[in-house]
Coordinates of C-alpha atoms and ligand atoms in Angstrom, one line a residue:
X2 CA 252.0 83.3 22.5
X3 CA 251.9 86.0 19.7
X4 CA 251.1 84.6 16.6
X5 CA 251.6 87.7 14.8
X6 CA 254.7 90.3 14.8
X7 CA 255.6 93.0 12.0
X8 CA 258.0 92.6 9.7
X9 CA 258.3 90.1 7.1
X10 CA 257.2 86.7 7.0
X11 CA 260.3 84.4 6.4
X12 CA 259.6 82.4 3.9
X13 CA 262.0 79.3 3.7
X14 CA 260.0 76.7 1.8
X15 CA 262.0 75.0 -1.7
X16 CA 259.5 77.0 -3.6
X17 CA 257.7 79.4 -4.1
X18 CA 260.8 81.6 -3.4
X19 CA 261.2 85.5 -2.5
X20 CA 260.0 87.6 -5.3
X21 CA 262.8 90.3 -5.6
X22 CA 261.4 93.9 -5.1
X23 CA 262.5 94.6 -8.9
X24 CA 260.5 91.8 -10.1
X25 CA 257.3 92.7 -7.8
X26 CA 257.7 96.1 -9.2
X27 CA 257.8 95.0 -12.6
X28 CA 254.8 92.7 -12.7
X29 CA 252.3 96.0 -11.2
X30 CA 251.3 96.6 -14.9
X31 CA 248.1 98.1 -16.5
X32 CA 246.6 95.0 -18.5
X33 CA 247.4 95.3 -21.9
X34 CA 246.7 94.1 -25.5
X35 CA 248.3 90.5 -26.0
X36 CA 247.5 91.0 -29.9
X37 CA 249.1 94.5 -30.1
X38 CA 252.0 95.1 -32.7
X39 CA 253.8 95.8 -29.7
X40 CA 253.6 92.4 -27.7
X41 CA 256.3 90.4 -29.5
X42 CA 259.0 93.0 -28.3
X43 CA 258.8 91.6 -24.5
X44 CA 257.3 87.7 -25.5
X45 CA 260.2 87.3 -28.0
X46 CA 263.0 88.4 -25.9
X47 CA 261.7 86.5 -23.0
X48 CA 261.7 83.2 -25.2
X49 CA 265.2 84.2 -26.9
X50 CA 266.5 85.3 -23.3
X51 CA 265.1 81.4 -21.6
X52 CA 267.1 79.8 -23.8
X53 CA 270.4 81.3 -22.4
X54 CA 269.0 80.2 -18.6
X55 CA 268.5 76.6 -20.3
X56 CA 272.2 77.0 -22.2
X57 CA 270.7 75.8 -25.5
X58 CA 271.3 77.5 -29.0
X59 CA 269.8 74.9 -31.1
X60 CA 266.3 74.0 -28.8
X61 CA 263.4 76.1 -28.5
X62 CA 261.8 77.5 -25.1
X63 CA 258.0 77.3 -24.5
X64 CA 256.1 78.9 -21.8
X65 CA 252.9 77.8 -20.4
X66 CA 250.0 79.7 -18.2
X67 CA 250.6 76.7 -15.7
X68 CA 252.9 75.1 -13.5
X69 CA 255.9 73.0 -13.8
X70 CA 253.9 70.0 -13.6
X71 CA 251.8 71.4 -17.2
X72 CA 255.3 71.9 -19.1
X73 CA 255.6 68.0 -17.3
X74 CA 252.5 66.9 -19.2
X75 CA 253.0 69.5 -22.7
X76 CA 256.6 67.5 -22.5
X77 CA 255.0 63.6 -22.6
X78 CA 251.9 64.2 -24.5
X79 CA 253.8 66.0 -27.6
X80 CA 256.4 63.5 -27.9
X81 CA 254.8 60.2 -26.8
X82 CA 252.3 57.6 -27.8
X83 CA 250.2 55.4 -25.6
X84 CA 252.0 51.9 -24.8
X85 CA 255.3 53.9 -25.2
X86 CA 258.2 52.3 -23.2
X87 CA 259.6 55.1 -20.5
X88 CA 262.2 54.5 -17.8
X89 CA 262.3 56.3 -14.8
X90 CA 263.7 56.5 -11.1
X91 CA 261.6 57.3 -8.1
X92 CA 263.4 58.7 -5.3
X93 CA 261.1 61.3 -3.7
X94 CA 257.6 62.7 -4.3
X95 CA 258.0 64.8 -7.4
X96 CA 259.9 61.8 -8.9
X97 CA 257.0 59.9 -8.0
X98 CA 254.3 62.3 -9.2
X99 CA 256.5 62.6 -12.7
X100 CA 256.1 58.7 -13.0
X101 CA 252.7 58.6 -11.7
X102 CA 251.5 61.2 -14.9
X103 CA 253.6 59.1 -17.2
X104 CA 251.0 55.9 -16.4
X105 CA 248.0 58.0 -16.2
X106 CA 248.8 59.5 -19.6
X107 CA 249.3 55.8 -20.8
X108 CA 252.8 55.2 -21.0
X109 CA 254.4 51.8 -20.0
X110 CA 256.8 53.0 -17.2
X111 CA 260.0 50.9 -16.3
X112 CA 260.2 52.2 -12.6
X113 CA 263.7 51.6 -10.6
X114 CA 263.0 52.4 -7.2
X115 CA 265.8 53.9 -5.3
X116 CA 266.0 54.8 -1.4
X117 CA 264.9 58.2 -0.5
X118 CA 268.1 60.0 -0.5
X119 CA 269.7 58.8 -3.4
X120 CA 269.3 60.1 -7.1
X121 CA 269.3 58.7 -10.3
X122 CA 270.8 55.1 -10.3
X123 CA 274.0 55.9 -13.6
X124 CA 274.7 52.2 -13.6
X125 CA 271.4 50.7 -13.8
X126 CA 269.9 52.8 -16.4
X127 CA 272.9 51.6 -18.1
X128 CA 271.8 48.1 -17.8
X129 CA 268.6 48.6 -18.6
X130 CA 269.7 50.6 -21.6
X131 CA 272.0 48.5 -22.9
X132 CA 269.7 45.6 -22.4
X133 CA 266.9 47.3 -24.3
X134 CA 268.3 46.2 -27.8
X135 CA 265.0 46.8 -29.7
X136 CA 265.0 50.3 -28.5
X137 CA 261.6 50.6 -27.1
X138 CA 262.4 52.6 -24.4
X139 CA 261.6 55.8 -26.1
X140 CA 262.0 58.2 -23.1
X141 CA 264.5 58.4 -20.2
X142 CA 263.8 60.2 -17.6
X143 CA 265.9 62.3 -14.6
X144 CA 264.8 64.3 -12.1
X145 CA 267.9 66.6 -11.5
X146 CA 266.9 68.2 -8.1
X147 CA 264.5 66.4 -6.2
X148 CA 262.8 68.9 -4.0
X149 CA 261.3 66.2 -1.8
X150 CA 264.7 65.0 -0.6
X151 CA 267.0 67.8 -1.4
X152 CA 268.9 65.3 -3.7
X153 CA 271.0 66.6 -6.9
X154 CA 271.5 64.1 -10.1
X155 CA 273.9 64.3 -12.3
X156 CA 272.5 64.2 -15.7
X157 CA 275.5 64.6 -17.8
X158 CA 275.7 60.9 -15.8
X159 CA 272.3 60.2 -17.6
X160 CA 273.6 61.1 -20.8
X161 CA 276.7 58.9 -20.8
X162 CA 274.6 56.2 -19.9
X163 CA 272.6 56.5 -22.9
X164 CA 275.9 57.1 -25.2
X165 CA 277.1 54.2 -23.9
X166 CA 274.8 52.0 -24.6
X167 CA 274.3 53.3 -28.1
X168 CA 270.6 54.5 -27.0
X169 CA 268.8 56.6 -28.8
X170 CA 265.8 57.5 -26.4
X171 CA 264.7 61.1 -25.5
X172 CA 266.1 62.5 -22.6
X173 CA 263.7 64.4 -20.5
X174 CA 264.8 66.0 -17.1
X175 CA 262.9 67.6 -14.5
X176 CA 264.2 71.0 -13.9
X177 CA 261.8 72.8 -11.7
X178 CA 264.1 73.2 -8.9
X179 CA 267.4 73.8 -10.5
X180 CA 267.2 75.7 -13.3
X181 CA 269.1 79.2 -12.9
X182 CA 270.3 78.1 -9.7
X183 CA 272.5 74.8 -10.0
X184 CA 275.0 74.0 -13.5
X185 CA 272.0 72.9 -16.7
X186 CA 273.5 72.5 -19.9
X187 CA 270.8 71.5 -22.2
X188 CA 272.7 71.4 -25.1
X189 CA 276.2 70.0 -23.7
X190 CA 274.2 67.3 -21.9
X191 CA 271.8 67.0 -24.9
X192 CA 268.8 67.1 -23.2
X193 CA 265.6 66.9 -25.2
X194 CA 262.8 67.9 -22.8
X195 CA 263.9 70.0 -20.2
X196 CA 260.6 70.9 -17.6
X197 CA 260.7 73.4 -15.2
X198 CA 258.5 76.8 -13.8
X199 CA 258.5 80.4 -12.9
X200 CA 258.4 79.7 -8.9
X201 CA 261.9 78.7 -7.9
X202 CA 265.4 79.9 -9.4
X203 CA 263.4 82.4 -11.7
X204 CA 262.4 84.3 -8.1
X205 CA 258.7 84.7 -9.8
X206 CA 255.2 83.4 -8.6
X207 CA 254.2 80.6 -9.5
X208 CA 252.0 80.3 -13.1
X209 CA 254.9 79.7 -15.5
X210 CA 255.4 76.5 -17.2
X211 CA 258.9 76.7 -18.6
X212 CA 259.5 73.9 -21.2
X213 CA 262.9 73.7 -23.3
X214 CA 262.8 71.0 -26.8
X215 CA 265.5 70.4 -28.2
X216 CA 265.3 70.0 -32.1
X217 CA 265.5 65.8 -31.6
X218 CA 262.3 66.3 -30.1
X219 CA 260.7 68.5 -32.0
X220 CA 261.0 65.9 -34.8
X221 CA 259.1 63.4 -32.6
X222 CA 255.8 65.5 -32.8
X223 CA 254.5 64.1 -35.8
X224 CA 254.6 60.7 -34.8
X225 CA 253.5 60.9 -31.4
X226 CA 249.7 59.6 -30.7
X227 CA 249.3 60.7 -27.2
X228 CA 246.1 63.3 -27.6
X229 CA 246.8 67.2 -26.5
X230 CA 244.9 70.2 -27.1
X231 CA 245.9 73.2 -24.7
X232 CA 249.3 72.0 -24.3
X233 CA 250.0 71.2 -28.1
X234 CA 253.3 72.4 -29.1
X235 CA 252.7 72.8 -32.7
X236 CA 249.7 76.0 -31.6
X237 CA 252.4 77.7 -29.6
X238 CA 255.4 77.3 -32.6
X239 CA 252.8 78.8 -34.9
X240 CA 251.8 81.5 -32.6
X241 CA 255.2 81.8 -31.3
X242 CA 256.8 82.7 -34.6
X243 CA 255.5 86.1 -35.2
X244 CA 255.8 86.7 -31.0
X245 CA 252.0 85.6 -29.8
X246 CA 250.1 82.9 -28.1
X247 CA 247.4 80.7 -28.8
X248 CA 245.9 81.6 -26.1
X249 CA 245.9 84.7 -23.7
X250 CA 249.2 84.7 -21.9
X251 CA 249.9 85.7 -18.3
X252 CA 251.0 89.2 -18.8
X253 CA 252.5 90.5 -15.8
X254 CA 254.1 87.3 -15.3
X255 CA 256.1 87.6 -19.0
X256 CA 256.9 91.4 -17.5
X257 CA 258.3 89.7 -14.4
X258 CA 259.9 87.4 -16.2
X259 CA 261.8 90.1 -18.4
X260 CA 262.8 91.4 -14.8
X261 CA 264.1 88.5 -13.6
X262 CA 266.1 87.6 -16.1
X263 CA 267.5 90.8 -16.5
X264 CA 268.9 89.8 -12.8
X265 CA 270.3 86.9 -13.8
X266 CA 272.0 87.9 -16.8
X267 CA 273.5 90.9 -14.5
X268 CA 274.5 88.5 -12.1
X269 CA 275.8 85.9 -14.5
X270 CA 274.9 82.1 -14.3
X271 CA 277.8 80.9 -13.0
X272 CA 278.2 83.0 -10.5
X273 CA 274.2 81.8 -9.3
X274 CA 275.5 78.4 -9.0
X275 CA 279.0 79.7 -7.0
X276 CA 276.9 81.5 -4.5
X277 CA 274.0 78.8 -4.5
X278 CA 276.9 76.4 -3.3
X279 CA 278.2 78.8 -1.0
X280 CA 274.6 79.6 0.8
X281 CA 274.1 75.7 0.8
X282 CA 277.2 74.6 2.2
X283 CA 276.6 77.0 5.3
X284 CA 273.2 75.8 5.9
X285 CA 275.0 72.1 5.7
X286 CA 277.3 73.5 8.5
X287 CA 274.8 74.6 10.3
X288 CA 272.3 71.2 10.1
X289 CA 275.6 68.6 10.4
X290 CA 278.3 70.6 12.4
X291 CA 275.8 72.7 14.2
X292 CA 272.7 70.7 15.5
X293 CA 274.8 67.1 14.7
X294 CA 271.6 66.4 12.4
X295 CA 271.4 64.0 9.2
X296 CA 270.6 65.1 5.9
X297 CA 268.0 63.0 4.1
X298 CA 271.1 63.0 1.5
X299 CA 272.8 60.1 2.2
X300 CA 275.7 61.4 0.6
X301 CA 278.0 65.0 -0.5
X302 CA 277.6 63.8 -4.3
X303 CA 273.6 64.1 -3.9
X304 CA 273.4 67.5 -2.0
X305 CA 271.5 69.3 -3.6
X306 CA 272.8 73.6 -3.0
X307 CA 269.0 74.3 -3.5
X308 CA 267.2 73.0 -0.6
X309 CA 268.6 70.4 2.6
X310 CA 266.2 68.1 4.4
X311 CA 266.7 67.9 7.7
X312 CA 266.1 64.4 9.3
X313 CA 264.9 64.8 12.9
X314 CA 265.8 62.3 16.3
X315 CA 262.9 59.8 16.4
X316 CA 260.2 60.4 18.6
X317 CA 260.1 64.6 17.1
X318 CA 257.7 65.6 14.7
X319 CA 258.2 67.3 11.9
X320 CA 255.0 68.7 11.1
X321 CA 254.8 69.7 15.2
X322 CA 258.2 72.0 14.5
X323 CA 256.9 73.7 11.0
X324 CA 253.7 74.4 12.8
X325 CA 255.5 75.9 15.7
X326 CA 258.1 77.7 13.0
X327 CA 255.0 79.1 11.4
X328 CA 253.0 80.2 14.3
X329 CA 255.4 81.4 17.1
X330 CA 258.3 83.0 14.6
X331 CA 256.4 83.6 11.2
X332 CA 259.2 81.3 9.5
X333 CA 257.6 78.6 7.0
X334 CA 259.7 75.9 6.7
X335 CA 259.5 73.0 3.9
X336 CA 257.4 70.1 4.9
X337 CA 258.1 66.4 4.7
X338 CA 256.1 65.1 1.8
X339 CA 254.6 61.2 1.3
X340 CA 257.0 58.7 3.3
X341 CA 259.2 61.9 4.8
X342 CA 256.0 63.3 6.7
X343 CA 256.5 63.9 10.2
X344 CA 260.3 62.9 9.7
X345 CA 262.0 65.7 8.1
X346 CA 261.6 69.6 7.5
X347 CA 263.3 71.0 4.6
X348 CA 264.9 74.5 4.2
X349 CA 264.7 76.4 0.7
X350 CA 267.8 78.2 -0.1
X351 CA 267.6 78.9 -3.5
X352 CA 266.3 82.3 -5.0
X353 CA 266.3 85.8 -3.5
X354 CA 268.7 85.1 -1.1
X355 CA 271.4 86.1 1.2
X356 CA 273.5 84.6 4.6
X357 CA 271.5 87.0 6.7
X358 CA 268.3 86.0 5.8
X359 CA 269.2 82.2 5.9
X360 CA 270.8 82.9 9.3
X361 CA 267.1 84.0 10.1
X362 CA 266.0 80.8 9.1
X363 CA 268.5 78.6 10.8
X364 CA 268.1 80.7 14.0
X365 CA 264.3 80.3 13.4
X366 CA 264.0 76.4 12.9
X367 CA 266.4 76.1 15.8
X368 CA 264.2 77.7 18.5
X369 CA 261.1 75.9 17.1
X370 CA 263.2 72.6 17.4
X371 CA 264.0 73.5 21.0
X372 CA 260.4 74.6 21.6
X373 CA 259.1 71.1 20.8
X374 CA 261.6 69.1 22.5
X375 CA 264.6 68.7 20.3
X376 CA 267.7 68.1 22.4
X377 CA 270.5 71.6 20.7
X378 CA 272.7 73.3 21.6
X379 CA 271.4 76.7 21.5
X380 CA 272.9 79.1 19.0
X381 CA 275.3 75.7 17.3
X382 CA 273.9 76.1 14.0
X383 CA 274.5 79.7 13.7
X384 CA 278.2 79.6 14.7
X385 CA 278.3 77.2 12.5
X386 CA 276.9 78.7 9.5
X387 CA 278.4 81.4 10.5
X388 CA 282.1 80.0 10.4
X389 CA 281.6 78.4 7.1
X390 CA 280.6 82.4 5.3
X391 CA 283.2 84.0 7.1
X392 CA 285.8 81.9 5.9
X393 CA 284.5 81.4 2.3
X394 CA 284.4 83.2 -1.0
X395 CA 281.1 83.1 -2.6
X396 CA 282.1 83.1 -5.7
X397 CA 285.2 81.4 -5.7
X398 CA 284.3 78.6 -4.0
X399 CA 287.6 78.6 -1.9
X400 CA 288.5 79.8 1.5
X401 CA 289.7 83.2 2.6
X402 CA 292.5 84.2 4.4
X403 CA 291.8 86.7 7.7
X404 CA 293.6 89.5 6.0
X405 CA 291.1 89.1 3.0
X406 CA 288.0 89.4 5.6
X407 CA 289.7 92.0 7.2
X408 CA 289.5 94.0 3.8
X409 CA 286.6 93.1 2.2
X410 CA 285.0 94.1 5.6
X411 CA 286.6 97.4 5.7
X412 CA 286.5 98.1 1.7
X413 CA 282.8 97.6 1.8
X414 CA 282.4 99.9 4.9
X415 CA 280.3 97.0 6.8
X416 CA 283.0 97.1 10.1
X417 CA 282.0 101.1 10.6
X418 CA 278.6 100.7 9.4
Ligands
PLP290 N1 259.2 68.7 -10.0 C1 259.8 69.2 -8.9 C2 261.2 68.7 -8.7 C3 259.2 70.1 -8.0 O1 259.9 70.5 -7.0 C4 257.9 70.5 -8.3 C5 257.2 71.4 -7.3 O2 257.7 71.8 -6.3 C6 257.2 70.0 -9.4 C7 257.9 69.1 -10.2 C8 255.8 70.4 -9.7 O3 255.8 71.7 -10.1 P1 254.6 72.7 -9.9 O4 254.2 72.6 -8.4 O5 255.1 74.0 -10.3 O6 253.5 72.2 -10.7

């Protein structure tokens, strides 16, 4: 079997996404200095320009050299003590990891498990909150997409939970996987910590720790015991101020960064989320309508438009058909992490993406299911996918009409080529 072809590599996984050409070309910079009177032109409109993404006026954006799970710990360790009372929800593997960091760093974590598939639990935290009349529970935390299950939460939920019960614990919510590509309002949904990195919706590699603090939790800082050196907030507001860092920062990536935000901004927000649905409703045809598969969602309100776990018929393994993707048709496909190994493979569809290049991936994870045993109808998932896009605005989230197809077809000259 060929194990190499030209062309590119299809790269499908929930993270790291596509790096658009623009961006690529962007980061190929000459190193430069980091302490030139120049510098703060591109860090301080990269930090202004974040906030927009997080859709917060009154916070403050940090960036790390690290990943999302270093803006995780520069979140915890500059607003918590040890012993601190957190809640938290563990549906998935990056839920889990985000509580597992909490107990390392010493907090005392109230964990509700939920099954994998779910998302945050609205009613319990409730409870709990409500219950909690001493207010020790100092942080709250939500992981809004988990990537592990392809499960959205609604965190405006999370945040009427806590109104309700009069709470006034931070908020902190795990981002990584949906900001710039599903709805975030930091400051509508007054979210204090908001985590997330360069390697998903922001179409960059990884290496960015994105980290937005609302001013509630800046004013926690003082008082919070936890010990932090690299990731200490009050070094990066000093050096932030007059446009450095305290340390030396990851220069093309901040150029890449410029670039991909430039791309979202040109784009618009909303219209990201419109077409993220769009994309992500055709791969749901495609797994449910197509193949007759189950999501690891166990229902449409936890979907998630950035990436779909596929559940596969017992006896099929999961890590036999990404091997098989990978290998035979270059395509890498998500793998099932901790309990969801060897049961599911995920599909990424969030970032630099379009229906033709998912179509590639559908058409790709179908013939390695086939390949390894998995009973299909050949070509199902396409026509599926392919039915839901043709029928479907990607903007305005409504159907078309055959006329309307008819003309955007000729209009954009794709029916004569
Ligand atoms: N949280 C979520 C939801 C993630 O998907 C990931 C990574 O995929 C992380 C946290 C950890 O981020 P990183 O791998 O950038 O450290």
């Amino acid at each position: 079997m060929p194990t190499r072809m030209p062309g590119r590599n299809g790269l499908f996984v929930p993270g790291p996404t596509n790096v658009p050409d623009r961006v690529q070309r962007a980061m190929l910079v000459a190193m430069e200095d980091h302490r030139s009177s120049k510098f703060p032109e591109l860090s301080m409109s990269v930090l202004r320009d974040l906030k927009k993404v997080f859709k917060t006026e009154t916070g403050q954006a940090f960036i790390f050299p690290s990943s999302g799970t270093g803006a995780w710990e520069a979140a915890f360790s500059n607003t918590l003590s040890p012993g601190d009372k957190v809640l938290a929800s563990r549906f998935g593997q990056f839920s889990h990891l985000w509580i597992d960091m909490a107990q390392r760093l010493g907090y005392d974590v109230e964990v509700v498990d939920v099954e994998w598939g779910e998302g945050v639990p609205l009613e319990r935290y409730e409870q709990i909150l409500r219950a909690d009349k001493r207010h020790e529970i100092k942080a709250v935390l939500a992981c809004h997409n988990e990537t592990a299950t392809g499960v959205t939460s609604d965190i405006a939920g999370v945040r009427k939970a806590l109104d309700e019960a009069h709470h006034p614990a931070l908020l902190y919510v795990d981002a990584v996987s949906s900001l710039a590509s599903i709805d975030f309002r930091m400051d509508e949904w007054q979210i204090d910590l908001a985590v997330s990195g360069s390697q998903k919706g922001l179409m960059l590699p990884a290496g960015l720790g994105i980290l937005g603090v609302s001013q509630k939790a800046l004013q926690a800082m003082p008082n919070a015991k936890s010990r932090r050196c690299y990731f200490d907030l009050a070094d990066m507001i000093k050096a932030n101020a007059s446009g450095y860092f305290p340390y030396t920062p990851a220069l093309p990536m901040l150029y890449g960064l410029r670039e991909s935000l430039n791309m979202i901004f040109e784009e618009g927000l909303d219209t990201i989320f419109a077409r993220q649905h769009y994309l992500a409703q055709g791969v749901r045809a495609a797994v449910m309508e197509g193949w007759r598969l189950k999501l690891c969602a166990r229902s449409p309100k936890w979907y998630s438009d950035t990436v779909s776990a596929v559940l596969l018929p017992e006896g099929i393994n999961g890590a036999h058909v990404i091997d098989v993707a990978f290998r035979r048709y270059n395509l890498a496909l998500g793998a099932g992490l901790a309990r969801l190994a060897g049961k599911v493979f995920r599909i990424g569809h969030l970032g630099d993406l379009n229906e033709i290049m998912l179509m590639g991936a559908i058409a790709g994870a179908e013939m390695a299911m086939l390949d390894v045993g998995v009973g299909l109808t050949p070509g199902s998932a396409v026509a599926a996918a392919s039915n839901y896009w043709r029928t479907h605005d990607p903007i305005a989230k409504k159907k078309v009409s055959q006329e309307q197809q008819f003309y955007a077809a000729h209009s954009t000259g794709s029916i004569h080529g």
